[in-house]
Amino acid sequence: MNVLNLRAIPIAISKLDYSLNKKQKEFIMKQNYQEGKNVKVSKSNYIFNNKIFKNIKNLFDKKVDQYLKEVLQIKNEVYVTQSWTTINDNTVHHSHSHKGAFLSIVFYPESKGKNTIYFELNKSSIQEAFDFSYNPIQYNIYNSETWHLPTNEKDLFIFPGWIRHHSVNEGSKIMVGANYFLKGNLGEKNRKDFLYLK
């Protein structure tokens, strides 16, 4: 039978053929980090302001543009609002969403061991109207409340900023991330839904 995935959540996964150079790696390792018990998150939310990350930002921008045009198929423009890095070493990064972000992008230039990202929904697709506990034959995009994926070296993920996620790391990894928000015209000028974002 043909199936239409009417309420899809587009999580794009690709390999980015890029390795950190010496200056970038040193910058990341020397960052001031908010050290919780589980993960180190850079105190700086604007690492792309440093010119040594210009090439990574350009690669991110190209991937996000491809995601907008080829996956979402919308003409809207976006821009980077925050950029940061994390260091994970046998850690669990708590469940969270990226508030205020239209899209988020995360890249793992280094990842060793078994590291996993989990995307979380409050309810599976089939629980939205009838919130029962079902008995799956096999977990799929309709009956799953979470979906987990390995975060291997050079993996890049783009996803809506609102979706909750967490990671479990049975190894070590470095992550470079950024949030994007909309700019320019949203909607049509002759309609009541028109919005212009500077």
mmCIF file of N, CA and C in Angstrom, residues 48 55 61 74 90 105 116 126 129 131 174 176 188 196:
data_model
loop_
_atom_site.group_PDB
_atom_site.id
_atom_site.type_symbol
_atom_site.label_atom_id
_atom_site.label_comp_id
_atom_site.label_asym_id
_atom_site.label_seq_id
_atom_site.Cartn_x
_atom_site.Cartn_y
_atom_site.Cartn_z
ATOM 1 N N PHE A 48 31.063 31.330 16.515
ATOM 2 C CA PHE A 48 31.241 31.681 15.105
ATOM 3 C C PHE A 48 31.692 33.130 14.929
ATOM 4 N N ASN A 55 35.041 28.930 8.104
ATOM 5 C CA ASN A 55 34.792 27.848 7.129
ATOM 6 C C ASN A 55 33.725 26.866 7.628
ATOM 7 N N ASP A 61 25.989 26.880 6.802
ATOM 8 C CA ASP A 61 25.034 27.686 6.021
ATOM 9 C C ASP A 61 24.616 26.964 4.746
ATOM 10 N N ILE A 74 11.033 25.332 1.113
ATOM 11 C CA ILE A 74 10.519 26.681 1.359
ATOM 12 C C ILE A 74 11.580 27.694 0.945
ATOM 13 N N ASN A 90 31.923 9.952 28.192
ATOM 14 C CA ASN A 90 31.122 9.018 28.995
ATOM 15 C C ASN A 90 30.079 9.772 29.822
ATOM 16 N N ILE A 105 21.498 22.758 14.136
ATOM 17 C CA ILE A 105 22.427 21.901 13.403
ATOM 18 C C ILE A 105 23.536 21.498 14.368
ATOM 19 N N THR A 116 25.170 8.168 21.179
ATOM 20 C CA THR A 116 23.834 8.097 20.599
ATOM 21 C C THR A 116 23.039 9.354 20.920
ATOM 22 N N ILE A 126 0.448 7.628 16.439
ATOM 23 C CA ILE A 126 -0.845 6.973 16.642
ATOM 24 C C ILE A 126 -1.431 7.236 18.029
ATOM 25 N N ALA A 129 -4.379 11.151 18.872
ATOM 26 C CA ALA A 129 -5.833 11.217 19.074
ATOM 27 C C ALA A 129 -6.297 10.195 20.113
ATOM 28 N N ASP A 131 -4.704 8.147 22.985
ATOM 29 C CA ASP A 131 -3.474 8.021 23.763
ATOM 30 C C ASP A 131 -3.462 6.713 24.551
ATOM 31 N N ILE A 174 33.344 15.450 20.464
ATOM 32 C CA ILE A 174 33.292 16.912 20.410
ATOM 33 C C ILE A 174 32.164 17.266 19.462
ATOM 34 N N VAL A 176 30.062 20.593 17.584
ATOM 35 C CA VAL A 176 29.911 22.010 17.236
ATOM 36 C C VAL A 176 28.469 22.186 16.792
ATOM 37 N N GLU A 188 2.380 36.363 2.620
ATOM 38 C CA GLU A 188 2.183 37.249 1.476
ATOM 39 C C GLU A 188 1.764 38.640 1.953
ATOM 40 N N TYR A 196 7.211 40.528 8.677
ATOM 41 C CA TYR A 196 8.563 40.827 8.229
ATOM 42 C C TYR A 196 9.483 40.781 9.436
#
